[in-house]
């Protein structure tokens, strides 16, 4: 059977228990978040609707069989809100990192392939962006643009491209020296074809690893910004917003902070474990 880079990487990845745990948790979370509309409202109740007739007696109920994660200060089921909050976190993580990937790949590839003045301009611009503290830059952008779902992933995506640009630049500087790139150039291939057909496919593995880890960072950033009131706005459930709303009830109802906090912890750790596993699995120096 013919062996490929991705096939060998998958065989090595399967041996990493933490990476497999992270992968399984991410897949499970995605499946639950995507199917939530089919069962959550009928089983647990609406995550946003407040029944004023029963809100007083349903407020801050402890975890039970009927409400596994308890209820919040407005009587809404906490598990339903955690599940719908997963949609926000996963969507922002994926979209924000996609924006960062596009910007980072274009700028990093341009800097590495063409070099010279292009490399100097792009890398100095990268240094300027990296000089700003990540979370403070996001706070400044959201303060200027206003808190909303779209502005959230734009802010996180725009400021997250710099490490990707540096990673892809360092890889392409090595790859473009290979003989197959020189052969393609000698055969008359234009720059776009050389980059898309020969350089990027052989440079993308480290970027995949970094992007996987970056999703966890983006989720954590979304939670932090929502906690500060600059992200997702009520009544839309968000893990960070749920923690912010429940912090004053920490002594009386710790589950209101504990369950969304645990969701953030497990999700960020899962992406980190998976990223670490992919890094080891894609290392061609690893011997079998």
PDB file of C-alpha atoms in Angstrom:
ATOM      1  CA  UNK A   1       0.000   0.000   0.000  1.00  0.00           C
ATOM      2  CA  UNK A   2       1.289   3.431  -0.932  1.00  0.00           C
ATOM      3  CA  UNK A   3       2.220   5.554   2.063  1.00  0.00           C
ATOM      4  CA  UNK A   4       1.513   9.277   2.126  1.00  0.00           C
ATOM      5  CA  UNK A   5       2.454  12.088   4.483  1.00  0.00           C
ATOM      6  CA  UNK A   6      -1.134  12.458   5.717  1.00  0.00           C
ATOM      7  CA  UNK A   7      -1.576   8.696   6.084  1.00  0.00           C
ATOM      8  CA  UNK A   8       1.577   8.405   8.189  1.00  0.00           C
ATOM      9  CA  UNK A   9       0.492  11.436  10.223  1.00  0.00           C
ATOM     10  CA  UNK A  10      -2.891   9.816  10.973  1.00  0.00           C
ATOM     11  CA  UNK A  11      -1.228   6.590  12.093  1.00  0.00           C
ATOM     12  CA  UNK A  12       1.011   8.520  14.477  1.00  0.00           C
ATOM     13  CA  UNK A  13      -1.862  10.697  15.677  1.00  0.00           C
ATOM     14  CA  UNK A  14      -3.948   7.662  16.665  1.00  0.00           C
ATOM     15  CA  UNK A  15      -1.252   6.666  19.162  1.00  0.00           C
ATOM     16  CA  UNK A  16      -1.540   9.990  21.007  1.00  0.00           C
ATOM     17  CA  UNK A  17      -4.297   9.501  23.601  1.00  0.00           C
ATOM     18  CA  UNK A  18      -4.569  13.176  24.546  1.00  0.00           C
ATOM     19  CA  UNK A  19      -4.892  14.195  20.896  1.00  0.00           C
ATOM     20  CA  UNK A  20      -7.595  11.578  20.325  1.00  0.00           C
ATOM     21  CA  UNK A  21      -9.424  12.783  23.448  1.00  0.00           C
ATOM     22  CA  UNK A  22      -9.283  16.343  22.124  1.00  0.00           C
ATOM     23  CA  UNK A  23     -10.489  15.245  18.700  1.00  0.00           C
ATOM     24  CA  UNK A  24     -13.406  13.252  20.167  1.00  0.00           C
ATOM     25  CA  UNK A  25     -14.474  16.128  22.432  1.00  0.00           C
ATOM     26  CA  UNK A  26     -14.385  18.612  19.534  1.00  0.00           C
ATOM     27  CA  UNK A  27     -16.413  16.297  17.272  1.00  0.00           C
ATOM     28  CA  UNK A  28     -18.941  15.651  20.050  1.00  0.00           C
ATOM     29  CA  UNK A  29     -19.274  19.363  20.783  1.00  0.00           C
ATOM     30  CA  UNK A  30     -19.786  20.171  17.103  1.00  0.00           C
ATOM     31  CA  UNK A  31     -22.463  17.478  16.735  1.00  0.00           C
ATOM     32  CA  UNK A  32     -24.338  18.642  19.846  1.00  0.00           C
ATOM     33  CA  UNK A  33     -24.156  22.293  18.793  1.00  0.00           C
ATOM     34  CA  UNK A  34     -25.360  21.566  15.243  1.00  0.00           C
ATOM     35  CA  UNK A  35     -28.311  19.427  16.350  1.00  0.00           C
ATOM     36  CA  UNK A  36     -29.333  21.597  19.319  1.00  0.00           C
ATOM     37  CA  UNK A  37     -32.419  23.021  17.564  1.00  0.00           C
ATOM     38  CA  UNK A  38     -33.807  19.510  17.107  1.00  0.00           C
ATOM     39  CA  UNK A  39     -33.995  18.614  20.795  1.00  0.00           C
ATOM     40  CA  UNK A  40     -32.834  21.275  23.244  1.00  0.00           C
ATOM     41  CA  UNK A  41     -35.957  23.533  23.287  1.00  0.00           C
ATOM     42  CA  UNK A  42     -38.318  20.576  23.750  1.00  0.00           C
ATOM     43  CA  UNK A  43     -36.198  18.752  26.338  1.00  0.00           C
ATOM     44  CA  UNK A  44     -34.494  21.539  28.311  1.00  0.00           C
ATOM     45  CA  UNK A  45     -36.425  24.641  27.313  1.00  0.00           C
ATOM     46  CA  UNK A  46     -35.464  27.760  25.394  1.00  0.00           C
ATOM     47  CA  UNK A  47     -32.018  29.156  26.213  1.00  0.00           C
ATOM     48  CA  UNK A  48     -33.230  32.745  25.761  1.00  0.00           C
ATOM     49  CA  UNK A  49     -36.954  32.880  26.573  1.00  0.00           C
ATOM     50  CA  UNK A  50     -37.872  34.002  30.088  1.00  0.00           C
ATOM     51  CA  UNK A  51     -41.236  32.831  31.465  1.00  0.00           C
ATOM     52  CA  UNK A  52     -42.184  35.682  33.788  1.00  0.00           C
ATOM     53  CA  UNK A  53     -44.910  33.575  35.401  1.00  0.00           C
ATOM     54  CA  UNK A  54     -42.470  30.962  36.708  1.00  0.00           C
ATOM     55  CA  UNK A  55     -39.169  32.888  36.715  1.00  0.00           C
ATOM     56  CA  UNK A  56     -39.243  33.579  40.461  1.00  0.00           C
ATOM     57  CA  UNK A  57     -39.622  29.935  41.478  1.00  0.00           C
ATOM     58  CA  UNK A  58     -37.212  28.684  38.785  1.00  0.00           C
ATOM     59  CA  UNK A  59     -34.373  31.057  39.668  1.00  0.00           C
ATOM     60  CA  UNK A  60     -30.989  29.487  40.484  1.00  0.00           C
ATOM     61  CA  UNK A  61     -32.244  25.925  40.924  1.00  0.00           C
ATOM     62  CA  UNK A  62     -29.531  23.429  41.833  1.00  0.00           C
ATOM     63  CA  UNK A  63     -28.502  20.742  39.302  1.00  0.00           C
ATOM     64  CA  UNK A  64     -31.098  17.966  39.131  1.00  0.00           C
ATOM     65  CA  UNK A  65     -32.402  15.311  36.754  1.00  0.00           C
ATOM     66  CA  UNK A  66     -34.780  17.831  35.218  1.00  0.00           C
ATOM     67  CA  UNK A  67     -32.093  20.524  34.936  1.00  0.00           C
ATOM     68  CA  UNK A  68     -28.683  18.761  34.899  1.00  0.00           C
ATOM     69  CA  UNK A  69     -26.746  22.044  35.092  1.00  0.00           C
ATOM     70  CA  UNK A  70     -29.351  23.894  37.173  1.00  0.00           C
ATOM     71  CA  UNK A  71     -31.000  27.145  36.111  1.00  0.00           C
ATOM     72  CA  UNK A  72     -29.718  30.704  35.884  1.00  0.00           C
ATOM     73  CA  UNK A  73     -30.906  33.874  37.609  1.00  0.00           C
ATOM     74  CA  UNK A  74     -33.814  34.210  35.143  1.00  0.00           C
ATOM     75  CA  UNK A  75     -34.911  30.600  35.402  1.00  0.00           C
ATOM     76  CA  UNK A  76     -33.432  29.471  32.072  1.00  0.00           C
ATOM     77  CA  UNK A  77     -31.874  26.018  31.816  1.00  0.00           C
ATOM     78  CA  UNK A  78     -28.105  26.294  32.203  1.00  0.00           C
ATOM     79  CA  UNK A  79     -27.314  23.207  30.099  1.00  0.00           C
ATOM     80  CA  UNK A  80     -29.341  24.613  27.183  1.00  0.00           C
ATOM     81  CA  UNK A  81     -27.402  27.865  27.401  1.00  0.00           C
ATOM     82  CA  UNK A  82     -24.050  26.053  27.564  1.00  0.00           C
ATOM     83  CA  UNK A  83     -24.971  24.049  24.447  1.00  0.00           C
ATOM     84  CA  UNK A  84     -26.054  27.107  22.483  1.00  0.00           C
ATOM     85  CA  UNK A  85     -23.005  28.965  23.794  1.00  0.00           C
ATOM     86  CA  UNK A  86     -20.882  26.280  22.122  1.00  0.00           C
ATOM     87  CA  UNK A  87     -22.243  27.439  18.780  1.00  0.00           C
ATOM     88  CA  UNK A  88     -20.991  30.957  19.390  1.00  0.00           C
ATOM     89  CA  UNK A  89     -17.566  29.861  20.584  1.00  0.00           C
ATOM     90  CA  UNK A  90     -16.975  27.323  17.802  1.00  0.00           C
ATOM     91  CA  UNK A  91     -18.248  29.678  15.097  1.00  0.00           C
ATOM     92  CA  UNK A  92     -16.109  32.581  16.252  1.00  0.00           C
ATOM     93  CA  UNK A  93     -13.091  30.300  16.677  1.00  0.00           C
ATOM     94  CA  UNK A  94     -13.435  28.839  13.177  1.00  0.00           C
ATOM     95  CA  UNK A  95     -14.313  32.093  11.370  1.00  0.00           C
ATOM     96  CA  UNK A  96     -11.745  34.236  13.177  1.00  0.00           C
ATOM     97  CA  UNK A  97      -8.958  31.736  12.507  1.00  0.00           C
ATOM     98  CA  UNK A  98     -10.056  31.467   8.863  1.00  0.00           C
ATOM     99  CA  UNK A  99      -9.690  35.238   8.519  1.00  0.00           C
ATOM    100  CA  UNK A 100      -6.269  35.074  10.174  1.00  0.00           C
ATOM    101  CA  UNK A 101      -5.266  32.195   7.874  1.00  0.00           C
ATOM    102  CA  UNK A 102      -6.169  34.069   4.698  1.00  0.00           C
ATOM    103  CA  UNK A 103      -4.310  37.217   5.748  1.00  0.00           C
ATOM    104  CA  UNK A 104      -1.330  35.326   7.171  1.00  0.00           C
ATOM    105  CA  UNK A 105      -0.958  32.980   4.193  1.00  0.00           C
ATOM    106  CA  UNK A 106      -1.127  35.774   1.618  1.00  0.00           C
ATOM    107  CA  UNK A 107       1.303  38.080   3.411  1.00  0.00           C
ATOM    108  CA  UNK A 108       3.667  35.348   4.632  1.00  0.00           C
ATOM    109  CA  UNK A 109       3.830  33.710   1.198  1.00  0.00           C
ATOM    110  CA  UNK A 110       4.416  37.045  -0.536  1.00  0.00           C
ATOM    111  CA  UNK A 111       7.200  37.957   1.878  1.00  0.00           C
ATOM    112  CA  UNK A 112       8.984  34.621   1.571  1.00  0.00           C
ATOM    113  CA  UNK A 113       8.595  34.012  -2.162  1.00  0.00           C
ATOM    114  CA  UNK A 114       9.410  37.471  -3.504  1.00  0.00           C
ATOM    115  CA  UNK A 115      11.749  38.590  -0.716  1.00  0.00           C
ATOM    116  CA  UNK A 116      13.548  41.909  -0.975  1.00  0.00           C
ATOM    117  CA  UNK A 117      11.474  45.016  -0.323  1.00  0.00           C
ATOM    118  CA  UNK A 118       8.278  42.961  -0.020  1.00  0.00           C
ATOM    119  CA  UNK A 119       9.784  40.887   2.756  1.00  0.00           C
ATOM    120  CA  UNK A 120      11.013  43.974   4.603  1.00  0.00           C
ATOM    121  CA  UNK A 121       7.695  45.837   4.400  1.00  0.00           C
ATOM    122  CA  UNK A 122       5.527  42.876   5.410  1.00  0.00           C
ATOM    123  CA  UNK A 123       7.757  41.702   8.242  1.00  0.00           C
ATOM    124  CA  UNK A 124       8.120  45.197   9.686  1.00  0.00           C
ATOM    125  CA  UNK A 125       4.352  45.542   9.543  1.00  0.00           C
ATOM    126  CA  UNK A 126       4.104  42.203  11.350  1.00  0.00           C
ATOM    127  CA  UNK A 127       6.466  43.481  14.047  1.00  0.00           C
ATOM    128  CA  UNK A 128       4.284  46.558  14.524  1.00  0.00           C
ATOM    129  CA  UNK A 129       1.125  44.454  14.910  1.00  0.00           C
ATOM    130  CA  UNK A 130       2.848  42.098  17.352  1.00  0.00           C
ATOM    131  CA  UNK A 131       3.986  45.042  19.469  1.00  0.00           C
ATOM    132  CA  UNK A 132       0.390  45.627  20.570  1.00  0.00           C
ATOM    133  CA  UNK A 133      -0.927  43.379  23.375  1.00  0.00           C
ATOM    134  CA  UNK A 134      -3.362  40.911  21.782  1.00  0.00           C
ATOM    135  CA  UNK A 135      -6.357  41.364  24.065  1.00  0.00           C
ATOM    136  CA  UNK A 136      -5.936  45.144  24.385  1.00  0.00           C
ATOM    137  CA  UNK A 137      -5.884  45.482  20.604  1.00  0.00           C
ATOM    138  CA  UNK A 138      -9.114  43.455  20.401  1.00  0.00           C
ATOM    139  CA  UNK A 139     -10.718  45.627  23.100  1.00  0.00           C
ATOM    140  CA  UNK A 140      -9.748  48.780  21.188  1.00  0.00           C
ATOM    141  CA  UNK A 141     -11.187  47.454  17.908  1.00  0.00           C
ATOM    142  CA  UNK A 142     -14.449  46.381  19.514  1.00  0.00           C
ATOM    143  CA  UNK A 143     -14.733  49.678  21.361  1.00  0.00           C
ATOM    144  CA  UNK A 144     -14.423  51.454  18.023  1.00  0.00           C
ATOM    145  CA  UNK A 145     -16.612  49.088  15.970  1.00  0.00           C
ATOM    146  CA  UNK A 146     -19.158  48.284  18.667  1.00  0.00           C
ATOM    147  CA  UNK A 147     -19.922  44.908  20.269  1.00  0.00           C
ATOM    148  CA  UNK A 148     -21.567  42.409  17.913  1.00  0.00           C
ATOM    149  CA  UNK A 149     -21.102  38.885  16.583  1.00  0.00           C
ATOM    150  CA  UNK A 150     -19.598  40.045  13.276  1.00  0.00           C
ATOM    151  CA  UNK A 151     -17.293  42.602  14.864  1.00  0.00           C
ATOM    152  CA  UNK A 152     -16.132  39.956  17.344  1.00  0.00           C
ATOM    153  CA  UNK A 153     -14.700  37.565  14.786  1.00  0.00           C
ATOM    154  CA  UNK A 154     -13.401  40.443  12.663  1.00  0.00           C
ATOM    155  CA  UNK A 155     -11.465  41.835  15.642  1.00  0.00           C
ATOM    156  CA  UNK A 156     -10.045  38.454  16.665  1.00  0.00           C
ATOM    157  CA  UNK A 157      -9.262  37.475  13.066  1.00  0.00           C
ATOM    158  CA  UNK A 158      -7.580  40.728  12.095  1.00  0.00           C
ATOM    159  CA  UNK A 159      -5.134  40.659  14.993  1.00  0.00           C
ATOM    160  CA  UNK A 160      -4.374  36.928  14.830  1.00  0.00           C
ATOM    161  CA  UNK A 161      -2.613  36.742  11.458  1.00  0.00           C
ATOM    162  CA  UNK A 162       0.910  37.722  12.536  1.00  0.00           C
ATOM    163  CA  UNK A 163       2.109  34.346  13.906  1.00  0.00           C
ATOM    164  CA  UNK A 164       0.673  32.562  10.853  1.00  0.00           C
ATOM    165  CA  UNK A 165       2.533  34.923   8.511  1.00  0.00           C
ATOM    166  CA  UNK A 166       5.785  34.248  10.367  1.00  0.00           C
ATOM    167  CA  UNK A 167       5.256  30.468  10.350  1.00  0.00           C
ATOM    168  CA  UNK A 168       4.441  30.238   6.632  1.00  0.00           C
ATOM    169  CA  UNK A 169       7.303  32.592   5.746  1.00  0.00           C
ATOM    170  CA  UNK A 170       9.875  30.474   7.577  1.00  0.00           C
ATOM    171  CA  UNK A 171       8.637  27.276   5.918  1.00  0.00           C
ATOM    172  CA  UNK A 172       8.474  28.716   2.398  1.00  0.00           C
ATOM    173  CA  UNK A 173      12.003  30.118   2.693  1.00  0.00           C
ATOM    174  CA  UNK A 174      13.146  26.499   2.949  1.00  0.00           C
ATOM    175  CA  UNK A 175      10.704  24.936   0.476  1.00  0.00           C
ATOM    176  CA  UNK A 176      11.389  27.375  -2.369  1.00  0.00           C
ATOM    177  CA  UNK A 177      15.016  26.211  -2.466  1.00  0.00           C
ATOM    178  CA  UNK A 178      14.004  22.659  -3.470  1.00  0.00           C
ATOM    179  CA  UNK A 179      14.803  21.286  -6.911  1.00  0.00           C
ATOM    180  CA  UNK A 180      11.173  20.776  -7.948  1.00  0.00           C
ATOM    181  CA  UNK A 181      10.546  24.516  -7.562  1.00  0.00           C
ATOM    182  CA  UNK A 182      13.574  25.305  -9.730  1.00  0.00           C
ATOM    183  CA  UNK A 183      12.386  22.726 -12.288  1.00  0.00           C
ATOM    184  CA  UNK A 184       8.905  24.265 -12.440  1.00  0.00           C
ATOM    185  CA  UNK A 185      10.413  27.697 -12.941  1.00  0.00           C
ATOM    186  CA  UNK A 186      12.701  26.370 -15.692  1.00  0.00           C
ATOM    187  CA  UNK A 187       9.689  24.856 -17.480  1.00  0.00           C
ATOM    188  CA  UNK A 188       8.101  28.299 -17.631  1.00  0.00           C
ATOM    189  CA  UNK A 189       5.548  28.065 -14.844  1.00  0.00           C
ATOM    190  CA  UNK A 190       4.426  31.460 -13.615  1.00  0.00           C
ATOM    191  CA  UNK A 191       4.757  32.576 -10.009  1.00  0.00           C
ATOM    192  CA  UNK A 192       1.111  31.927  -9.118  1.00  0.00           C
ATOM    193  CA  UNK A 193       1.248  28.353 -10.403  1.00  0.00           C
ATOM    194  CA  UNK A 194       4.529  27.669  -8.612  1.00  0.00           C
ATOM    195  CA  UNK A 195       3.136  28.954  -5.327  1.00  0.00           C
ATOM    196  CA  UNK A 196      -0.239  27.197  -5.555  1.00  0.00           C
ATOM    197  CA  UNK A 197       0.884  23.881  -7.043  1.00  0.00           C
ATOM    198  CA  UNK A 198       4.362  23.352  -5.641  1.00  0.00           C
ATOM    199  CA  UNK A 199       5.113  25.559  -2.628  1.00  0.00           C
ATOM    200  CA  UNK A 200       1.943  25.876  -0.547  1.00  0.00           C
ATOM    201  CA  UNK A 201       0.979  22.148  -0.633  1.00  0.00           C
ATOM    202  CA  UNK A 202       4.425  21.327   0.771  1.00  0.00           C
ATOM    203  CA  UNK A 203       4.339  24.123   3.360  1.00  0.00           C
ATOM    204  CA  UNK A 204       0.861  23.846   4.807  1.00  0.00           C
ATOM    205  CA  UNK A 205       1.390  21.206   7.533  1.00  0.00           C
ATOM    206  CA  UNK A 206       2.875  23.584  10.178  1.00  0.00           C
ATOM    207  CA  UNK A 207       0.107  26.079   9.443  1.00  0.00           C
ATOM    208  CA  UNK A 208      -2.561  23.417  10.037  1.00  0.00           C
ATOM    209  CA  UNK A 209      -0.990  22.674  13.411  1.00  0.00           C
ATOM    210  CA  UNK A 210      -0.857  26.318  14.419  1.00  0.00           C
ATOM    211  CA  UNK A 211      -4.407  27.012  13.182  1.00  0.00           C
ATOM    212  CA  UNK A 212      -5.761  24.158  15.311  1.00  0.00           C
ATOM    213  CA  UNK A 213      -4.191  25.649  18.424  1.00  0.00           C
ATOM    214  CA  UNK A 214      -5.275  29.156  17.381  1.00  0.00           C
ATOM    215  CA  UNK A 215      -8.945  28.117  17.441  1.00  0.00           C
ATOM    216  CA  UNK A 216      -8.595  27.430  21.164  1.00  0.00           C
ATOM    217  CA  UNK A 217      -6.984  30.835  21.649  1.00  0.00           C
ATOM    218  CA  UNK A 218      -9.792  32.520  19.694  1.00  0.00           C
ATOM    219  CA  UNK A 219     -12.427  30.784  21.846  1.00  0.00           C
ATOM    220  CA  UNK A 220     -10.653  31.977  24.979  1.00  0.00           C
ATOM    221  CA  UNK A 221     -10.462  35.507  23.567  1.00  0.00           C
ATOM    222  CA  UNK A 222     -14.184  35.482  22.781  1.00  0.00           C
ATOM    223  CA  UNK A 223     -14.963  34.392  26.326  1.00  0.00           C
ATOM    224  CA  UNK A 224     -12.742  37.126  27.766  1.00  0.00           C
ATOM    225  CA  UNK A 225     -14.225  39.861  25.562  1.00  0.00           C
ATOM    226  CA  UNK A 226     -17.799  38.717  26.265  1.00  0.00           C
ATOM    227  CA  UNK A 227     -16.965  38.690  29.973  1.00  0.00           C
ATOM    228  CA  UNK A 228     -15.925  42.343  29.644  1.00  0.00           C
ATOM    229  CA  UNK A 229     -19.181  43.186  27.865  1.00  0.00           C
ATOM    230  CA  UNK A 230     -17.552  43.845  24.473  1.00  0.00           C
ATOM    231  CA  UNK A 231     -18.561  40.612  22.782  1.00  0.00           C
ATOM    232  CA  UNK A 232     -21.837  38.768  22.462  1.00  0.00           C
ATOM    233  CA  UNK A 233     -24.757  40.718  23.911  1.00  0.00           C
ATOM    234  CA  UNK A 234     -27.717  39.384  25.943  1.00  0.00           C
ATOM    235  CA  UNK A 235     -29.891  37.393  25.606  1.00  0.00           C
ATOM    236  CA  UNK A 236     -27.694  35.378  23.216  1.00  0.00           C
ATOM    237  CA  UNK A 237     -25.896  32.741  25.315  1.00  0.00           C
ATOM    238  CA  UNK A 238     -22.111  32.927  25.360  1.00  0.00           C
ATOM    239  CA  UNK A 239     -19.807  31.119  27.762  1.00  0.00           C
ATOM    240  CA  UNK A 240     -17.942  34.293  28.694  1.00  0.00           C
ATOM    241  CA  UNK A 241     -21.159  36.276  29.087  1.00  0.00           C
ATOM    242  CA  UNK A 242     -22.648  33.522  31.247  1.00  0.00           C
ATOM    243  CA  UNK A 243     -19.669  33.703  33.599  1.00  0.00           C
ATOM    244  CA  UNK A 244     -19.884  37.493  33.729  1.00  0.00           C
ATOM    245  CA  UNK A 245     -23.588  37.387  34.616  1.00  0.00           C
ATOM    246  CA  UNK A 246     -23.073  34.707  37.280  1.00  0.00           C
ATOM    247  CA  UNK A 247     -19.979  36.041  39.044  1.00  0.00           C
ATOM    248  CA  UNK A 248     -22.035  37.931  41.669  1.00  0.00           C
ATOM    249  CA  UNK A 249     -23.755  34.647  42.607  1.00  0.00           C
ATOM    250  CA  UNK A 250     -20.552  32.637  42.934  1.00  0.00           C
ATOM    251  CA  UNK A 251     -21.051  31.940  46.646  1.00  0.00           C
ATOM    252  CA  UNK A 252     -24.736  30.933  46.366  1.00  0.00           C
ATOM    253  CA  UNK A 253     -24.795  29.286  42.928  1.00  0.00           C
ATOM    254  CA  UNK A 254     -21.281  28.203  41.928  1.00  0.00           C
ATOM    255  CA  UNK A 255     -22.616  25.953  39.151  1.00  0.00           C
ATOM    256  CA  UNK A 256     -23.555  29.040  37.138  1.00  0.00           C
ATOM    257  CA  UNK A 257     -19.848  29.804  36.803  1.00  0.00           C
ATOM    258  CA  UNK A 258     -18.541  26.256  37.008  1.00  0.00           C
ATOM    259  CA  UNK A 259     -20.276  24.661  34.019  1.00  0.00           C
ATOM    260  CA  UNK A 260     -19.539  27.344  31.369  1.00  0.00           C
ATOM    261  CA  UNK A 261     -16.020  27.642  32.807  1.00  0.00           C
ATOM    262  CA  UNK A 262     -15.566  23.866  32.501  1.00  0.00           C
ATOM    263  CA  UNK A 263     -16.840  24.012  28.906  1.00  0.00           C
ATOM    264  CA  UNK A 264     -14.241  26.664  28.063  1.00  0.00           C
ATOM    265  CA  UNK A 265     -11.498  24.677  29.806  1.00  0.00           C
ATOM    266  CA  UNK A 266     -12.274  21.381  28.055  1.00  0.00           C
ATOM    267  CA  UNK A 267     -12.689  22.972  24.629  1.00  0.00           C
ATOM    268  CA  UNK A 268      -9.503  25.036  24.743  1.00  0.00           C
ATOM    269  CA  UNK A 269      -7.531  22.080  26.134  1.00  0.00           C
ATOM    270  CA  UNK A 270      -8.947  19.820  23.422  1.00  0.00           C
ATOM    271  CA  UNK A 271      -7.775  22.103  20.627  1.00  0.00           C
ATOM    272  CA  UNK A 272      -4.385  22.416  22.340  1.00  0.00           C
ATOM    273  CA  UNK A 273      -4.050  18.629  22.727  1.00  0.00           C
ATOM    274  CA  UNK A 274      -5.077  18.096  19.110  1.00  0.00           C
ATOM    275  CA  UNK A 275      -2.642  20.738  17.910  1.00  0.00           C
ATOM    276  CA  UNK A 276       0.199  19.194  19.896  1.00  0.00           C
ATOM    277  CA  UNK A 277      -0.692  15.788  18.499  1.00  0.00           C
ATOM    278  CA  UNK A 278      -0.778  17.082  14.936  1.00  0.00           C
ATOM    279  CA  UNK A 279       2.605  18.753  15.427  1.00  0.00           C
ATOM    280  CA  UNK A 280       4.160  15.456  16.530  1.00  0.00           C
ATOM    281  CA  UNK A 281       2.306  13.429  13.909  1.00  0.00           C
ATOM    282  CA  UNK A 282       3.392  15.662  11.032  1.00  0.00           C
ATOM    283  CA  UNK A 283       7.040  15.716  12.075  1.00  0.00           C
ATOM    284  CA  UNK A 284       8.693  13.740   9.281  1.00  0.00           C
ATOM    285  CA  UNK A 285      11.743  13.225  11.481  1.00  0.00           C
ATOM    286  CA  UNK A 286       9.743  10.924  13.743  1.00  0.00           C
ATOM    287  CA  UNK A 287      10.855   7.355  13.224  1.00  0.00           C
ATOM    288  CA  UNK A 288       8.455   4.450  13.225  1.00  0.00           C
TER     289      UNK A 288
END
